[in-house]
Amino acid sequence: MIEKALTSADVEFVTTLHGDEEVSFHVLLQPRGEQADRLLRAIDDIALGELDEAVREGETPEGEEALSVGERALEVSLTALRTAGARAEGRLLEDHPLDALKGMVAEVGADEVIVLTDPHYVEEFFHRDWASRARHKVGVPVLKLFSHSKA
């Protein structure tokens, strides 16, 4: 599960996690958009020392615009994974990401879930981030990773 396009460092990291073992990626992308409160995102930006980002939180795409950005991010991510030699398919989520994740795990018989996002300190502190919540819902190990750089 991701919230933005994977960077080349992210792709290298996730495709090498299991060494030479063959893996398939089933990517679910939930654009941050409306499901994350702007105030929480601004606090995360401030905690990371990214004051300029905190000021620009009002510019974050929402609604239809977020979906358009998300579709492009998903395609970029799938292409990058495939270029790295991995099998990859995915879909864009509009709401209820954890329900979709649970369904995907059951549908494909996933062995584990990787949640790759930017740090979200407030959500993580209260265990409201995707990885913490997914651990109680999906029935397989959940690995939480932080994106290597801004996309």
mmCIF file of C-alpha atoms in Angstrom:
data_model
loop_
_atom_site.group_PDB
_atom_site.id
_atom_site.type_symbol
_atom_site.label_atom_id
_atom_site.label_comp_id
_atom_site.label_asym_id
_atom_site.label_seq_id
_atom_site.Cartn_x
_atom_site.Cartn_y
_atom_site.Cartn_z
ATOM 1 C CA MET A 1 0.000 0.000 0.000
ATOM 2 C CA ILE A 2 1.394 3.384 -1.040
ATOM 3 C CA GLU A 3 0.183 6.986 -1.066
ATOM 4 C CA LYS A 4 2.343 8.419 -3.860
ATOM 5 C CA ALA A 5 4.563 7.280 -6.709
ATOM 6 C CA LEU A 6 7.419 5.015 -5.739
ATOM 7 C CA THR A 7 10.865 6.535 -6.139
ATOM 8 C CA SER A 8 13.682 4.576 -7.776
ATOM 9 C CA ALA A 9 15.164 4.025 -4.290
ATOM 10 C CA ASP A 10 11.817 2.678 -3.050
ATOM 11 C CA VAL A 11 11.574 0.293 -5.996
ATOM 12 C CA GLU A 12 15.105 -0.989 -5.454
ATOM 13 C CA PHE A 13 14.423 -1.442 -1.749
ATOM 14 C CA VAL A 14 11.159 -3.391 -2.054
ATOM 15 C CA THR A 15 12.326 -5.528 -4.986
ATOM 16 C CA THR A 16 15.436 -6.650 -3.085
ATOM 17 C CA LEU A 17 13.789 -7.318 0.298
ATOM 18 C CA HIS A 18 13.497 -11.049 -0.373
ATOM 19 C CA GLY A 19 16.778 -11.570 -2.212
ATOM 20 C CA ASP A 20 16.432 -13.816 -5.250
ATOM 21 C CA GLU A 21 13.016 -15.141 -4.208
ATOM 22 C CA GLU A 22 10.369 -14.484 -6.859
ATOM 23 C CA VAL A 23 7.731 -12.050 -5.645
ATOM 24 C CA SER A 24 4.680 -10.364 -7.112
ATOM 25 C CA PHE A 25 3.477 -6.927 -6.131
ATOM 26 C CA HIS A 26 -0.189 -6.044 -5.849
ATOM 27 C CA VAL A 27 -0.081 -2.307 -5.326
ATOM 28 C CA LEU A 28 -2.890 -0.343 -3.748
ATOM 29 C CA LEU A 29 -2.495 3.420 -3.965
ATOM 30 C CA GLN A 30 -4.562 5.671 -1.715
ATOM 31 C CA PRO A 31 -3.763 9.299 -2.486
ATOM 32 C CA ARG A 32 -3.530 11.322 0.733
ATOM 33 C CA GLY A 33 -6.176 13.772 -0.505
ATOM 34 C CA GLU A 34 -9.218 14.038 1.720
ATOM 35 C CA GLN A 35 -8.682 11.000 3.932
ATOM 36 C CA ALA A 36 -5.884 12.723 5.880
ATOM 37 C CA ASP A 37 -6.541 15.868 7.801
ATOM 38 C CA ARG A 38 -4.535 18.876 6.599
ATOM 39 C CA LEU A 39 -3.650 19.810 10.182
ATOM 40 C CA LEU A 40 -2.110 16.385 10.824
ATOM 41 C CA ARG A 41 -0.111 16.632 7.595
ATOM 42 C CA ALA A 42 1.102 20.108 8.552
ATOM 43 C CA ILE A 43 2.197 18.855 11.992
ATOM 44 C CA ASP A 44 4.103 16.012 10.303
ATOM 45 C CA ASP A 45 5.811 18.521 8.007
ATOM 46 C CA ILE A 46 6.805 20.690 10.967
ATOM 47 C CA ALA A 47 8.108 17.647 12.878
ATOM 48 C CA LEU A 48 10.286 16.830 9.870
ATOM 49 C CA GLY A 49 11.552 20.421 9.727
ATOM 50 C CA GLU A 50 9.788 21.010 6.416
ATOM 51 C CA LEU A 51 8.149 24.338 7.188
ATOM 52 C CA ASP A 52 7.700 25.194 3.505
ATOM 53 C CA GLU A 53 5.697 21.985 3.048
ATOM 54 C CA ALA A 54 3.509 22.787 6.062
ATOM 55 C CA VAL A 55 2.591 26.130 4.522
ATOM 56 C CA ARG A 56 1.658 24.445 1.213
ATOM 57 C CA GLU A 57 -0.659 21.781 2.691
ATOM 58 C CA GLY A 58 -3.632 23.742 1.352
ATOM 59 C CA GLU A 59 -2.335 23.032 -2.167
ATOM 60 C CA THR A 60 -2.620 19.244 -1.737
ATOM 61 C CA PRO A 61 -4.973 17.903 -4.421
ATOM 62 C CA GLU A 62 -8.303 16.576 -3.190
ATOM 63 C CA GLY A 63 -11.338 14.957 -4.755
ATOM 64 C CA GLU A 64 -11.165 14.376 -8.518
ATOM 65 C CA GLU A 65 -7.798 16.106 -8.781
ATOM 66 C CA ALA A 66 -6.299 13.735 -6.188
ATOM 67 C CA LEU A 67 -7.613 10.761 -8.175
ATOM 68 C CA SER A 68 -5.986 12.032 -11.370
ATOM 69 C CA VAL A 69 -2.647 12.521 -9.595
ATOM 70 C CA GLY A 70 -3.094 9.097 -7.990
ATOM 71 C CA GLU A 71 -3.713 7.375 -11.315
ATOM 72 C CA ARG A 72 -0.468 8.815 -12.702
ATOM 73 C CA ALA A 73 1.425 7.843 -9.537
ATOM 74 C CA LEU A 74 0.112 4.287 -9.719
ATOM 75 C CA GLU A 75 1.110 3.890 -13.367
ATOM 76 C CA VAL A 76 4.603 5.277 -12.684
ATOM 77 C CA SER A 77 4.999 2.879 -9.747
ATOM 78 C CA LEU A 78 3.814 -0.193 -11.655
ATOM 79 C CA THR A 79 6.065 0.638 -14.607
ATOM 80 C CA ALA A 80 9.065 1.076 -12.291
ATOM 81 C CA LEU A 81 8.423 -2.256 -10.556
ATOM 82 C CA ARG A 82 8.052 -4.056 -13.886
ATOM 83 C CA THR A 83 11.204 -2.413 -15.246
ATOM 84 C CA ALA A 84 13.027 -3.751 -12.183
ATOM 85 C CA GLY A 85 11.924 -7.252 -13.230
ATOM 86 C CA ALA A 86 9.024 -7.708 -10.814
ATOM 87 C CA ARG A 87 5.490 -8.759 -11.624
ATOM 88 C CA ALA A 88 3.209 -5.920 -10.619
ATOM 89 C CA GLU A 89 -0.423 -4.955 -10.868
ATOM 90 C CA GLY A 90 -2.397 -2.457 -8.918
ATOM 91 C CA ARG A 91 -5.414 -0.311 -8.368
ATOM 92 C CA LEU A 92 -6.305 3.105 -7.113
ATOM 93 C CA LEU A 93 -8.427 3.367 -3.987
ATOM 94 C CA GLU A 94 -10.902 6.114 -3.320
ATOM 95 C CA ASP A 95 -11.933 5.204 0.207
ATOM 96 C CA HIS A 96 -11.807 2.456 2.849
ATOM 97 C CA PRO A 97 -8.201 1.480 2.086
ATOM 98 C CA LEU A 98 -7.950 -1.086 4.873
ATOM 99 C CA ASP A 99 -11.060 -2.940 3.711
ATOM 100 C CA ALA A 100 -9.601 -3.032 0.197
ATOM 101 C CA LEU A 101 -6.253 -4.202 1.586
ATOM 102 C CA LYS A 102 -7.892 -7.023 3.535
ATOM 103 C CA GLY A 103 -9.806 -8.055 0.416
ATOM 104 C CA MET A 104 -6.657 -7.976 -1.722
ATOM 105 C CA VAL A 105 -4.722 -10.100 0.794
ATOM 106 C CA ALA A 106 -7.467 -12.727 0.714
ATOM 107 C CA GLU A 107 -7.924 -12.518 -3.070
ATOM 108 C CA VAL A 108 -4.271 -13.064 -3.993
ATOM 109 C CA GLY A 109 -3.190 -15.130 -0.979
ATOM 110 C CA ALA A 110 -0.584 -12.571 0.038
ATOM 111 C CA ASP A 111 2.186 -13.659 2.409
ATOM 112 C CA GLU A 112 2.823 -10.155 3.723
ATOM 113 C CA VAL A 113 1.818 -6.528 3.345
ATOM 114 C CA ILE A 114 4.232 -3.667 2.816
ATOM 115 C CA VAL A 115 2.985 -0.218 3.766
ATOM 116 C CA LEU A 116 5.333 2.375 2.265
ATOM 117 C CA THR A 117 4.594 6.005 3.133
ATOM 118 C CA ASP A 118 6.157 9.190 4.342
ATOM 119 C CA PRO A 119 6.338 9.420 8.142
ATOM 120 C CA HIS A 120 3.069 10.508 9.745
ATOM 121 C CA TYR A 121 4.104 11.100 13.338
ATOM 122 C CA VAL A 122 0.775 12.095 14.831
ATOM 123 C CA GLU A 123 -1.041 9.146 13.263
ATOM 124 C CA GLU A 124 1.773 6.768 14.247
ATOM 125 C CA PHE A 125 1.856 8.019 17.837
ATOM 126 C CA PHE A 126 -1.836 7.194 18.218
ATOM 127 C CA HIS A 127 -1.491 3.980 16.155
ATOM 128 C CA ARG A 128 -3.911 5.346 13.554
ATOM 129 C CA ASP A 129 -1.484 4.979 10.634
ATOM 130 C CA TRP A 130 -2.208 2.390 7.952
ATOM 131 C CA ALA A 131 0.402 -0.125 9.104
ATOM 132 C CA SER A 132 -0.744 -0.129 12.726
ATOM 133 C CA ARG A 133 -4.379 -0.482 11.748
ATOM 134 C CA ALA A 134 -3.635 -3.104 9.072
ATOM 135 C CA ARG A 135 -1.848 -5.334 11.598
ATOM 136 C CA HIS A 136 -5.203 -5.884 13.302
ATOM 137 C CA LYS A 137 -7.139 -6.446 10.103
ATOM 138 C CA VAL A 138 -5.310 -8.367 7.358
ATOM 139 C CA GLY A 139 -4.108 -11.579 9.025
ATOM 140 C CA VAL A 140 -0.575 -11.548 7.575
ATOM 141 C CA PRO A 141 2.635 -9.789 8.683
ATOM 142 C CA VAL A 142 2.684 -6.052 7.928
ATOM 143 C CA LEU A 143 5.998 -4.375 7.185
ATOM 144 C CA LYS A 144 6.050 -0.595 7.566
ATOM 145 C CA LEU A 145 8.621 1.243 5.458
ATOM 146 C CA PHE A 146 9.261 4.916 4.932
ATOM 147 C CA SER A 147 9.680 6.354 1.461
ATOM 148 C CA HIS A 148 13.309 7.120 0.676
ATOM 149 C CA SER A 149 12.687 10.562 -0.750
ATOM 150 C CA LYS A 150 9.981 12.964 -1.826
ATOM 151 C CA ALA A 151 8.283 12.142 -5.127
#
